[in-house]
XYZ file of C-alpha atoms in Angstrom:
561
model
C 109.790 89.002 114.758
C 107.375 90.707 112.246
C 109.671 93.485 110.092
C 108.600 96.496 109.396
C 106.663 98.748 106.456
C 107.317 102.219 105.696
C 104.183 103.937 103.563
C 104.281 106.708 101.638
C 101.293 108.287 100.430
C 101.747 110.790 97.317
C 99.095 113.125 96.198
C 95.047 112.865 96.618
C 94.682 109.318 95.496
C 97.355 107.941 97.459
C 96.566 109.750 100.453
C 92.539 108.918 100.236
C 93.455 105.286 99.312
C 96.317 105.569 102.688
C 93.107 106.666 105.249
C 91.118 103.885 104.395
C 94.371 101.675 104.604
C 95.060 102.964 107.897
C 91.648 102.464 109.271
C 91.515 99.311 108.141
C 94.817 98.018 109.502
C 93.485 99.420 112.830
C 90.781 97.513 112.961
C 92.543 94.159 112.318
C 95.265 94.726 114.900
C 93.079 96.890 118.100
C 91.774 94.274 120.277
C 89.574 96.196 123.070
C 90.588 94.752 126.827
C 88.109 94.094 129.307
C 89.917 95.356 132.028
C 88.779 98.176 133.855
C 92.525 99.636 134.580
C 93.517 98.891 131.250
C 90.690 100.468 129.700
C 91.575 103.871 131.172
C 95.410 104.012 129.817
C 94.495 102.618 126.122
C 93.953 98.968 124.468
C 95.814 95.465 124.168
C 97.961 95.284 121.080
C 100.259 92.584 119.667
C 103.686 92.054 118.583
C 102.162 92.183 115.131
C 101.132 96.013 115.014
C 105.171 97.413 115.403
C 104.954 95.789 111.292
C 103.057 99.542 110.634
C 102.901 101.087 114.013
C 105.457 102.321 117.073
C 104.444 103.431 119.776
C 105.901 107.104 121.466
C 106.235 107.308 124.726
C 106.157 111.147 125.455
C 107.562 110.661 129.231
C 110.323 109.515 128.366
C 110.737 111.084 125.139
C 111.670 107.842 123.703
C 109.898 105.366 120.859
C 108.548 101.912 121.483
C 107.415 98.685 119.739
C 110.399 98.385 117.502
C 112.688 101.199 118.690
C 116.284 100.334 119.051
C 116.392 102.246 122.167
C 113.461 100.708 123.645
C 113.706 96.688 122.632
C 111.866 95.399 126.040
C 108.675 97.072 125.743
C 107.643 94.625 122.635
C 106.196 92.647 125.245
C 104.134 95.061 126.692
C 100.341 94.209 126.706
C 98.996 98.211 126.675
C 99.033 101.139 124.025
C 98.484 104.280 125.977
C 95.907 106.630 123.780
C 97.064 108.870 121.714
C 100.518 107.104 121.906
C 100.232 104.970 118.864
C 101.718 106.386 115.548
C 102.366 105.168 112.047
C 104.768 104.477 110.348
C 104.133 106.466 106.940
C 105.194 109.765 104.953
C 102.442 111.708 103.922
C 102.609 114.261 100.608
C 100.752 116.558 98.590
C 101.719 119.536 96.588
C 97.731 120.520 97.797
C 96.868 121.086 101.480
C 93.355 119.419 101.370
C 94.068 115.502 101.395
C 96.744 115.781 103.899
C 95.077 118.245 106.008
C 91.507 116.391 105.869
C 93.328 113.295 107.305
C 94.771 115.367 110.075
C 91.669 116.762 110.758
C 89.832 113.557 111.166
C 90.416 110.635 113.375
C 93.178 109.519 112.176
C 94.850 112.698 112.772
C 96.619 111.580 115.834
C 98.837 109.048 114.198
C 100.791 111.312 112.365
C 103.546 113.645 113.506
C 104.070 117.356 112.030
C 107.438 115.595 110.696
C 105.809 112.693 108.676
C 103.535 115.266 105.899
C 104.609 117.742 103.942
C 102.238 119.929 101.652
C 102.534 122.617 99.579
C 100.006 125.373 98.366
C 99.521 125.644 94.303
C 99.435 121.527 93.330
C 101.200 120.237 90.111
C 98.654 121.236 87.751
C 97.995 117.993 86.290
C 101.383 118.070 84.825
C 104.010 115.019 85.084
C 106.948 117.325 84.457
C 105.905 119.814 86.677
C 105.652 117.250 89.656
C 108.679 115.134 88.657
C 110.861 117.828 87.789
C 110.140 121.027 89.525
C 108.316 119.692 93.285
C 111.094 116.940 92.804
C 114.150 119.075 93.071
C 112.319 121.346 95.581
C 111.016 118.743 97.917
C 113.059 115.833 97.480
C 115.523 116.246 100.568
C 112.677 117.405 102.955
C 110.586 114.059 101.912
C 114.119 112.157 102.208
C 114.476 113.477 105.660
C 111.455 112.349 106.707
C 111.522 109.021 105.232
C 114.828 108.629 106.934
C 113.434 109.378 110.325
C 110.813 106.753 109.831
C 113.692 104.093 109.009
C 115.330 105.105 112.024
C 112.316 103.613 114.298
C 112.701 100.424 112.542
C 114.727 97.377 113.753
C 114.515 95.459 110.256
C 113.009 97.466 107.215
C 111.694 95.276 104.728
C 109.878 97.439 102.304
C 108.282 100.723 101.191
C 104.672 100.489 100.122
C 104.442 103.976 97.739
C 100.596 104.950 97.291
C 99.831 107.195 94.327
C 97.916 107.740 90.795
C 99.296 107.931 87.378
C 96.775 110.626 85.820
C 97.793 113.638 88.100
C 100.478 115.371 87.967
C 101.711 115.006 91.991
C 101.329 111.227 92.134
C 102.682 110.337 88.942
C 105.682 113.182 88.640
C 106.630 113.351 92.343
C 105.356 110.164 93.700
C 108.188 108.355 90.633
C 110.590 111.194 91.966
C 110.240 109.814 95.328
C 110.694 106.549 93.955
C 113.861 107.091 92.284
C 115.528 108.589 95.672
C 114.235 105.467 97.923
C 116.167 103.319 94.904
C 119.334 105.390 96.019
C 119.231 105.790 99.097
C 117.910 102.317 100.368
C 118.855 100.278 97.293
C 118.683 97.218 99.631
C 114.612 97.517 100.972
C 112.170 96.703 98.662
C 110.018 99.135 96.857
C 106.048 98.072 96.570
C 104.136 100.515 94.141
C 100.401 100.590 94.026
C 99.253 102.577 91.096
C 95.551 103.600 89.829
C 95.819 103.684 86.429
C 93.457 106.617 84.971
C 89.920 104.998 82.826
C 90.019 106.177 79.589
C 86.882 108.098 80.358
C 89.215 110.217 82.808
C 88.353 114.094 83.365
C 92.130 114.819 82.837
C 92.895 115.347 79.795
C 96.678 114.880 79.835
C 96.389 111.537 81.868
C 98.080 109.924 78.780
C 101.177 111.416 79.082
C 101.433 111.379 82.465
C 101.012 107.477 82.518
C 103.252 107.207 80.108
C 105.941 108.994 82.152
C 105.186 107.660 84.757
C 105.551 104.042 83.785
C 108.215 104.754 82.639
C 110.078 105.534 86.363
C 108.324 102.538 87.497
C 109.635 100.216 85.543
C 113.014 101.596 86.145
C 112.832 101.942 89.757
C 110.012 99.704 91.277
C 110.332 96.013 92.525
C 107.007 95.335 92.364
C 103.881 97.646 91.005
C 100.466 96.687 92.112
C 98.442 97.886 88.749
C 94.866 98.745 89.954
C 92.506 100.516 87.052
C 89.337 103.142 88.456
C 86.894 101.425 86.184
C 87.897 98.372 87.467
C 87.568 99.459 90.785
C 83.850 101.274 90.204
C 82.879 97.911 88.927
C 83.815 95.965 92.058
C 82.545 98.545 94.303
C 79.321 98.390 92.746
C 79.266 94.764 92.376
C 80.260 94.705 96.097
C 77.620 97.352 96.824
C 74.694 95.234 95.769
C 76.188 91.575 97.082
C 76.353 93.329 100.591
C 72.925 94.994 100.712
C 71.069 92.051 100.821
C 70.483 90.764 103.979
C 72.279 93.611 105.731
C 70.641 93.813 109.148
C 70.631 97.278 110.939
C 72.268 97.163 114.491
C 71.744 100.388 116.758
C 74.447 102.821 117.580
C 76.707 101.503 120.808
C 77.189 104.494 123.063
C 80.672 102.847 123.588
C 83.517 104.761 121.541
C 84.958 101.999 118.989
C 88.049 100.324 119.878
C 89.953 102.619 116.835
C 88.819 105.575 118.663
C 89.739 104.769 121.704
C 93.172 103.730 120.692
C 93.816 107.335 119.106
C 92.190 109.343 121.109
C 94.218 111.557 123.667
C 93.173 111.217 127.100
C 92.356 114.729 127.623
C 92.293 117.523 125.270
C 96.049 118.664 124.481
C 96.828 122.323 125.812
C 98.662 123.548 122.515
C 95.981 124.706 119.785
C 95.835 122.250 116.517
C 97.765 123.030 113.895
C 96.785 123.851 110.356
C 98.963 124.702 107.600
C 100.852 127.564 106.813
C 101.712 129.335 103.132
C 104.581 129.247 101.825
C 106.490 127.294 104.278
C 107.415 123.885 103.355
C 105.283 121.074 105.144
C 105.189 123.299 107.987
C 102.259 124.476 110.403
C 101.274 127.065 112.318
C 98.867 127.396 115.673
C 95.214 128.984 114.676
C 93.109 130.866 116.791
C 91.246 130.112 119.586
C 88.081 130.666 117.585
C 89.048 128.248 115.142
C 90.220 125.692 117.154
C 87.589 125.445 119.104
C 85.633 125.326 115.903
C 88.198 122.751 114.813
C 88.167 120.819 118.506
C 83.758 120.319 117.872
C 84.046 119.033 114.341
C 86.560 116.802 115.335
C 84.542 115.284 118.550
C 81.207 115.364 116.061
C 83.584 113.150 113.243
C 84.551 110.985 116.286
C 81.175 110.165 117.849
C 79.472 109.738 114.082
C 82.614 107.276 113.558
C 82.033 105.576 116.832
C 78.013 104.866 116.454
C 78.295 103.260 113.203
C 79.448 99.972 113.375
C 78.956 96.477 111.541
C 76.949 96.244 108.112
C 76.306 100.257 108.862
C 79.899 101.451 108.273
C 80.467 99.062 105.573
C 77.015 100.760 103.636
C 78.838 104.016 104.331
C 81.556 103.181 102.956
C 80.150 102.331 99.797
C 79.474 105.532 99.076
C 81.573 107.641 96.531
C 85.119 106.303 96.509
C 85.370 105.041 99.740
C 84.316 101.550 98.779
C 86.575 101.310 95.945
C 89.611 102.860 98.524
C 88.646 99.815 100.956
C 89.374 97.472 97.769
C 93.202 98.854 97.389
C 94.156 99.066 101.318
C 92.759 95.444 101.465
C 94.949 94.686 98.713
C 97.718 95.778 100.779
C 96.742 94.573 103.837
C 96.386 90.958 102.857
C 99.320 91.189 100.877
C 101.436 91.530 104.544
C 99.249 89.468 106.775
C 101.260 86.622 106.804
C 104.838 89.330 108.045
C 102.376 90.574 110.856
C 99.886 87.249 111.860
C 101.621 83.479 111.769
C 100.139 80.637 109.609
C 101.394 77.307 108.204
C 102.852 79.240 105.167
C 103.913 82.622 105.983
C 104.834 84.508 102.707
C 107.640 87.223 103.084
C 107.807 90.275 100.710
C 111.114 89.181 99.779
C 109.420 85.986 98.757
C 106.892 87.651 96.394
C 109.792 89.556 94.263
C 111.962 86.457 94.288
C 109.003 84.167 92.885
C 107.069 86.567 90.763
C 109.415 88.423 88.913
C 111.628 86.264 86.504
C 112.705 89.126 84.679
C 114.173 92.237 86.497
C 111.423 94.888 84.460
C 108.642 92.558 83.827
C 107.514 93.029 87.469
C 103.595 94.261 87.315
C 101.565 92.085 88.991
C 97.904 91.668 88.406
C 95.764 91.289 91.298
C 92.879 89.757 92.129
C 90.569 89.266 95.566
C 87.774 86.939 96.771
C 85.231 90.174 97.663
C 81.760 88.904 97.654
C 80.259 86.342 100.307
C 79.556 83.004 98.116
C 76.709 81.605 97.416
C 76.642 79.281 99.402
C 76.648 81.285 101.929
C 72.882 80.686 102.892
C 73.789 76.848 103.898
C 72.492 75.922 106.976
C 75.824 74.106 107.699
C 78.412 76.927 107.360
C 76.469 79.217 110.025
C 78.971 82.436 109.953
C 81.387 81.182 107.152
C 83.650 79.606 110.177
C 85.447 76.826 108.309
C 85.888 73.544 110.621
C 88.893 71.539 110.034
C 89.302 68.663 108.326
C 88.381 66.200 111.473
C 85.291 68.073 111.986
C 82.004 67.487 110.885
C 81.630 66.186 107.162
C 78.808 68.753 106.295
C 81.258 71.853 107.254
C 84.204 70.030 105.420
C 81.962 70.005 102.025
C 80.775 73.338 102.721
C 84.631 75.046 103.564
C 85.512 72.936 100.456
C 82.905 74.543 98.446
C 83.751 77.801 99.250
C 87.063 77.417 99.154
C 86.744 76.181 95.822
C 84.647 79.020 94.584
C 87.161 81.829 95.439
C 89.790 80.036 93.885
C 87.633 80.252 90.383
C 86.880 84.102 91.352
C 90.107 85.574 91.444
C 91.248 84.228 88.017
C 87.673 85.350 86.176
C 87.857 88.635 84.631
C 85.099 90.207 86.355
C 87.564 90.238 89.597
C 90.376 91.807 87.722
C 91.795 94.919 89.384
C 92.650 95.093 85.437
C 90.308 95.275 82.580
C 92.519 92.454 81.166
C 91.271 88.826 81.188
C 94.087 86.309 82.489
C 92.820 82.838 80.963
C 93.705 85.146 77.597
C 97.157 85.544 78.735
C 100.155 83.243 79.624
C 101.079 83.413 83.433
C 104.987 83.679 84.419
C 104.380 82.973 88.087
C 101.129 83.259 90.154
C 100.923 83.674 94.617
C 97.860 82.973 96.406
C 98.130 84.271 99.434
C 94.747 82.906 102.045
C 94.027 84.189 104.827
C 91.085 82.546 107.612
C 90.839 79.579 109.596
C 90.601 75.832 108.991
C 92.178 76.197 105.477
C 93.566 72.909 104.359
C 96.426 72.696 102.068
C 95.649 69.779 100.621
C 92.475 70.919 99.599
C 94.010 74.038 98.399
C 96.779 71.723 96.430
C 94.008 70.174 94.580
C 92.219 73.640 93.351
C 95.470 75.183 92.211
C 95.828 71.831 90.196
C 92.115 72.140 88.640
C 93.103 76.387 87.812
C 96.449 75.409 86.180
C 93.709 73.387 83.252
C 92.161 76.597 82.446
C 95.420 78.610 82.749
C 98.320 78.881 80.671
C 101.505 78.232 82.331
C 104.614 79.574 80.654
C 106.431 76.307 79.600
C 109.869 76.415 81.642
C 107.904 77.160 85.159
C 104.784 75.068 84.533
C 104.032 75.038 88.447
C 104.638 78.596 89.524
C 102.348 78.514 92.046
C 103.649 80.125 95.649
C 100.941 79.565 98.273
C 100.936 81.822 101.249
C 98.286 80.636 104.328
C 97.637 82.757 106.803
C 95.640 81.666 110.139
C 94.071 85.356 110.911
C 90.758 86.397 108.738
C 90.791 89.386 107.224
C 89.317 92.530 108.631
C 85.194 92.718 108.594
C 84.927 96.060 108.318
C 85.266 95.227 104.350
C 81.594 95.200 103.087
C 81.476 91.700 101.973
C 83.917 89.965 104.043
C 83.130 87.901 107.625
C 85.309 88.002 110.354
C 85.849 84.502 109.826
C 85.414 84.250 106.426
C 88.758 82.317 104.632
C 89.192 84.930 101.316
C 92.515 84.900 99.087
C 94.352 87.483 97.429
C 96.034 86.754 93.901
C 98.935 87.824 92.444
C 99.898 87.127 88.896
C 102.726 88.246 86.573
C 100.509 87.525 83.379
C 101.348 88.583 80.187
C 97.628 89.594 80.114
C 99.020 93.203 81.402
C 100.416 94.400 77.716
C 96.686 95.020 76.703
C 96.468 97.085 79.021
C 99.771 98.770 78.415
C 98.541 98.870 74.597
C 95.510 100.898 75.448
C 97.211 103.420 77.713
C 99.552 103.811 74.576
C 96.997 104.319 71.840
C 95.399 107.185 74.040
C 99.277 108.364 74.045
C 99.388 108.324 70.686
C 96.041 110.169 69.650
C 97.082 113.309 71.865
C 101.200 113.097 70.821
C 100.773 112.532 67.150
C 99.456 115.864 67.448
C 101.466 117.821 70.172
C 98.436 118.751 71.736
C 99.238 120.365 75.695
C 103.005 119.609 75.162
C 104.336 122.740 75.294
C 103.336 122.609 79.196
C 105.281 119.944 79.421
C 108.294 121.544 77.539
C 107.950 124.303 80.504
C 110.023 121.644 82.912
C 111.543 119.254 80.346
C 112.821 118.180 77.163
C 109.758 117.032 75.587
C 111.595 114.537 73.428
C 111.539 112.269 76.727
C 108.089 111.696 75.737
C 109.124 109.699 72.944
C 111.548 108.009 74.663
C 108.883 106.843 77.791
C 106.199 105.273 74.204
C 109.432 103.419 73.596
C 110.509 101.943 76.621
C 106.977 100.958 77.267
C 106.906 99.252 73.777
C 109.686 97.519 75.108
C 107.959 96.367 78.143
C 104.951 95.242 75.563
C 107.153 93.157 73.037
C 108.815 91.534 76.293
C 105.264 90.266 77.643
C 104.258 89.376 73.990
C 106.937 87.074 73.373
C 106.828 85.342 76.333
C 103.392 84.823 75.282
C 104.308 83.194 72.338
C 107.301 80.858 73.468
C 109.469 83.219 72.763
C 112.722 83.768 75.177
C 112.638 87.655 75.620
C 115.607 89.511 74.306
C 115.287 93.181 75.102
C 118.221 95.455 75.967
C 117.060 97.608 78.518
C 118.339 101.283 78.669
C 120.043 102.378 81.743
C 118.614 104.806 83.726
C-alpha cells in the first residue's frame, strides 16, 4: 500500500518549483484508456497516484483513493474529470504565484481550503515572514495542513518547497516548519531549499539564509540543498544536449491525457474565484465580465498546453526558469518512485533518514541526477535507450552496461552538483542511489558502486554506506533529456563537501553584518542579536562536517531550540 505525501509550497519559488512538480507527477501516473465509455467519465489511474492524489467524489460528498471513509474504491479503475485533487498546501504572503496556478491548468486540483495568500508580501525580510506572517497565519496554514492529513490512511512525510533569499520562503516557510515538528513530531519533514547565487538581486539574501538555516537545522529531517547557479548551469547544459536531434511532431487535436484528467466535464455554474483583500486566504466571485474573460484564457492555456507535446514541450520548458523548476520536481519525484511504483529494491523515506543521517543535525544531503542522454546514445544497438535484461542479446547487455556505467560517473562529477561543491573533495558519511527504468541489474550496479567508492572517500567507520534503491518504472519523459525508457539515477549524499558551501553563504553574512547594514529592518520584528546567534550555530554545523572530514569524532553540543 503506497503511503502518502503532504506538499507544502511556501512563497514564489516554492510554488513555481510545486507547478512543475505537479505537472510532472501527472504525467507519470495518467495513463489515457482506450475505452470509449471510459473516456467520457475521466482516465485509468493506479493504486500508486493516492501517494499525492485523492480523489473527491462530489455525489456523495465523500473522498476517495485513500479516504478512511471510502477504503473500497482503491480498486477502482476510473478518475472522473475534474475529480482528482492533490494533496498539498499552497502559500504566499503575494497573490500572484498562487493565483497564476489557479488560473492555469492545474487550477482544478486545488481546493479554496488548501492556499492561503495575503496582499503586501514579506518584503524580502526573514523576520518579517518568520515572525510577523508566522504568528498571523500559522493556525490558518495548520488547519489546512490538518485537513490534508485527515485524507490520509498512513502519512509518511511532508515535502516543504521554498527559497532561502526571500523573505516568505525562508521566514514563514521555517515557521511552518517548526509547527509541522509540533504538531506531527512523528511524520517526516523533507525540505527542498534554493539557496540564493551570490550574484542574487536581493540584497539581504545573506541574512535571510542565515536564519533560515538556522530553523532547518533545528527542525528538518532531511533538507534537499539545491543552489540557482547550479541549477542555470544544468538547465543550460540540458538545453543544448536536448536540441540536437530534437524532431518536431505536429500538434494532436486530441486534449493530453493531463488535461483531460483535470478538466471538468462541463463548465461549472458558480463564477471562478479570485482573491479578495484583506481577507485571509479567502476568495470572492468576480464578474461576469471577468470571468468570462477568465473562462477564454483559461480554454486558450488549455488547448496551447494540449498541442504541444514530446521534444516541443520539453523546448518550452527550457525557457526562463521552467527548465531549471523541472530539475527540482524531478528531484522529488524520483526521490518517491520507489513508495508509489514497485521494484526489486523499493527505498522508503523512512529508509533515507535512517541511512543518511548519522548525526541528528548533519542531515543536508547533496543531490545529484543522471540529466543528459549519454553518448552512447547514437548506438545502433540500444534503439530507444530500452535496456534488455541480462539473458538478452549481448550487444544490448554491453550497451545498458555502458550506460549504466556512465550515469553512475555523472552524478558524483561536479558539473552535476545541485551544489557548487565538488564531492571527490569531500569525505562521504553515507551515499543512496536510488534507479529508476527497466532491465537494471544489480549486479552490474554492485560492481559500479564498487569502482565509485576508489575515487570517493568513505568516512572510515561506514566504509560501504551505499543504500541502493531500484525502481522498475522510468522516469517521466516530459523531462527534456530523459526517454521514457531511459534507466537514470538520482544521488543522495551526506558529504562533508556541503561546509564550503555553508562557508560561502557565511562570508557574504559577514561582509553585510560586520557592518549592520539593513539590520535595523530586521530589528522591526526581532532581537537582532539572533543574527549572531544563527553565524554561530551554522559554524557549528561547519566544524561538525570539518572534523568528520578529518577523522575526527564530532563533539558539538547542540543548543536546544
Amino acid at each position: 500500500m503506497p503511503r502518502e505525501v503532504i506538499t507544502l509550497q511556501v512563497g514564489q519559488a516554492g510554488n513555481q518549483i510545486g507547478r512543475r512538480f505537479w505537472e510532472q507527477a501527472l504525467e507519470e501516473h495518467c495513463q489515457p484508456t482506450e475505452d470509449k465509455d471510459a473516456n467520457e467519465g475521466g482516465i485509468v489511474y493506479t493504486e500508486s497516484m493516492s501517494s499525492f492524489f485523492h480523489h473527491h467524489d462530489e455525489e456523495h460528498n465523500e473522498y476517495q483513493l485513500g479516504s478512511r471513509k471510502t477504503t473500497n474504491c482503491r480498486h477502482s479503475s476510473i478518475v472522473k474529470r475534474g475529480r482528482l485533487k492533490a494533496r498539498a498546501v499552497l502559500v504566499d504572503m503575494e497573490e500572484g504565484p498562487v493565483a497564476e496556478t489557479l488560473r492555469g491548468p492545474l487550477g482544478p486540483l486545488f481546493d479554496s481550503h488548501q492556499y492561503l495568500t495575503d496582499v503586501s508580501g514579506a518584503g524580502n525580510n526573514f523576520a518579517h515572514g518568520h515572525y510577523a506572517y508566522g504568528a498571523q497565519y500559522g493556525d490558518n496554514v495548520m488547519e489546512a495542513v490538518r485537513g490534508a492529513a485527515e485524507m490520509c490512511d498512513s502519512l509518511q512525510s511532508f515535502f516543504l518547497m521554498h527559497s532561502l533569499g526571500g523573505g516568505t520562503g525562508s521566514g514563514l516557510g521555517t515557521y511552518i516548519l517548526g509547527l509541522l515538528e509540533d504538531e506531527f513530531p512523528n511524520v517526516h519533514r523533507f525540505t527542498t531549499a534554493v539557496f540564493p547565487s551570490e550574484d542574487d538581486d536581493v540584497v539581504t539574501s545573506p541574512y535571510n539564509s542565515m536564519l533560515a538555516l538556522q530553523q532547518l537545522t533545528a527542525h528538518a529531517d532531511c533538507v534537499l540543498p539545491v543552489e540557482n547557479q547550479c541549477l542555470m548551469d544544468l538547465n543550460s547544459q540540458s538545453s543544448s544536449s536536448a536540441v540536437a536531434g530534437v524532431k518536431i511532431v505536429q500538434p494532436r487535436q486530441q486534449r493530453s491525457s493531463m488535461h483531460q484528467l483535470l478538466s471538468p466535464p462541463s463548465p461549472p455554474a458558480a463564477a471562478p474565484l479570485a482573491p479578495a483583500r484583506g481577507r485571509q486566504g479567502r476568495y470572492r466571485p468576480v464578474s461576469a465580465g471577468a470571468a468570462a474573460a477568465a473562462a477564454a484564457a483559461a480554454a486558450t492555456s488549455a488547448v496551447v498546453a494540449a498541442d504541444v507535446t514530446g521534444p516541443t514541450l520539453a523546448m518550452r520548458r527550457e525557457c526562463g526558469f521552467d527548465g531549471m523548476n523541472d530539475i527540482v520536481a524531478r528531484v522529488l519525484l524520483d526521490l518517491t518512485a520507489s513508495m508509489r511504483f514497485g521494484g526489486d529494491l523499493n527505498v522508503d523515506l523512512n529508509e533515507i533518514t535512517t541511512n543518511l543521517v548519522p548525526f541528528p543535525r548533519l542531515h543536508y544531503l547533496m543531490t545529484s541526477l543522471s540529466l543528459y542522454p549519454s553518448a552512447i546514445s547514437s548506438s545502433p544497438h540500444i534503439g530507444n535507450h530500452e535496456w534488455a535484461p541480462l539473458g538478452g542479446s549481448s550487444a544490448a547487455h554491453a550497451a545498458a552496461s555502458l550506460h549504466l556505467r556512465t550515469i553512475c560517473s555523472a552524478v558524483f562529477s561536479r558539473p552535476n552538483q545541485l551544489l557548487r561543491s565538488d564531492p571527490r573533495r569531500g569525505t562521504v558519511l553515507a551515499s543512496a542511489l536510488l534507479f529508476r527504468g527497466r532491465g537494471l541489474s544489480l549486479a552490474d550496479i554492485t560492481e559500479n558502486i564498487k569502482k565509485i567508492q576508489k575515487d570517493i572517500r568513505m568516512v572510515s567507520w561506514n566504509p560501504d554506506g551505499f543504500k541502493i534503491g531500484l525502481c522498475g518504472t522510468p522516469s517521466s519523459s516530459s523531462f527534456p533529456s530523459s526517454s521514457s525508457s531511459s534507466a537514470s539515477v538520482l544521488s543522495l549524499s551526506n558529504n562533508s563537501c556541503v561546509a564550503t558551501t555553508f562557508e560561502r553563504m557565511a562570508l557574504r553574512f559577514d561582509r553585510l553584518y560586520r557592518r549592520k547594514a539593513m539590520v535595523h529592518h530586521y530589528a522591526e520584528y526581532m532581537d537582532a542579536s539572533l543574527m549572531e546567534e544563527a553565524r554561530e550555530d551554522l559554524c557549528q554545523v561547519i566544524d561538525a562536517y570539518r572534523a568528520l572530514e578529518a577523522g575526527r569524532v564530532t563533539k558539538t553540543k547542540w543548543k536546544t531550540k
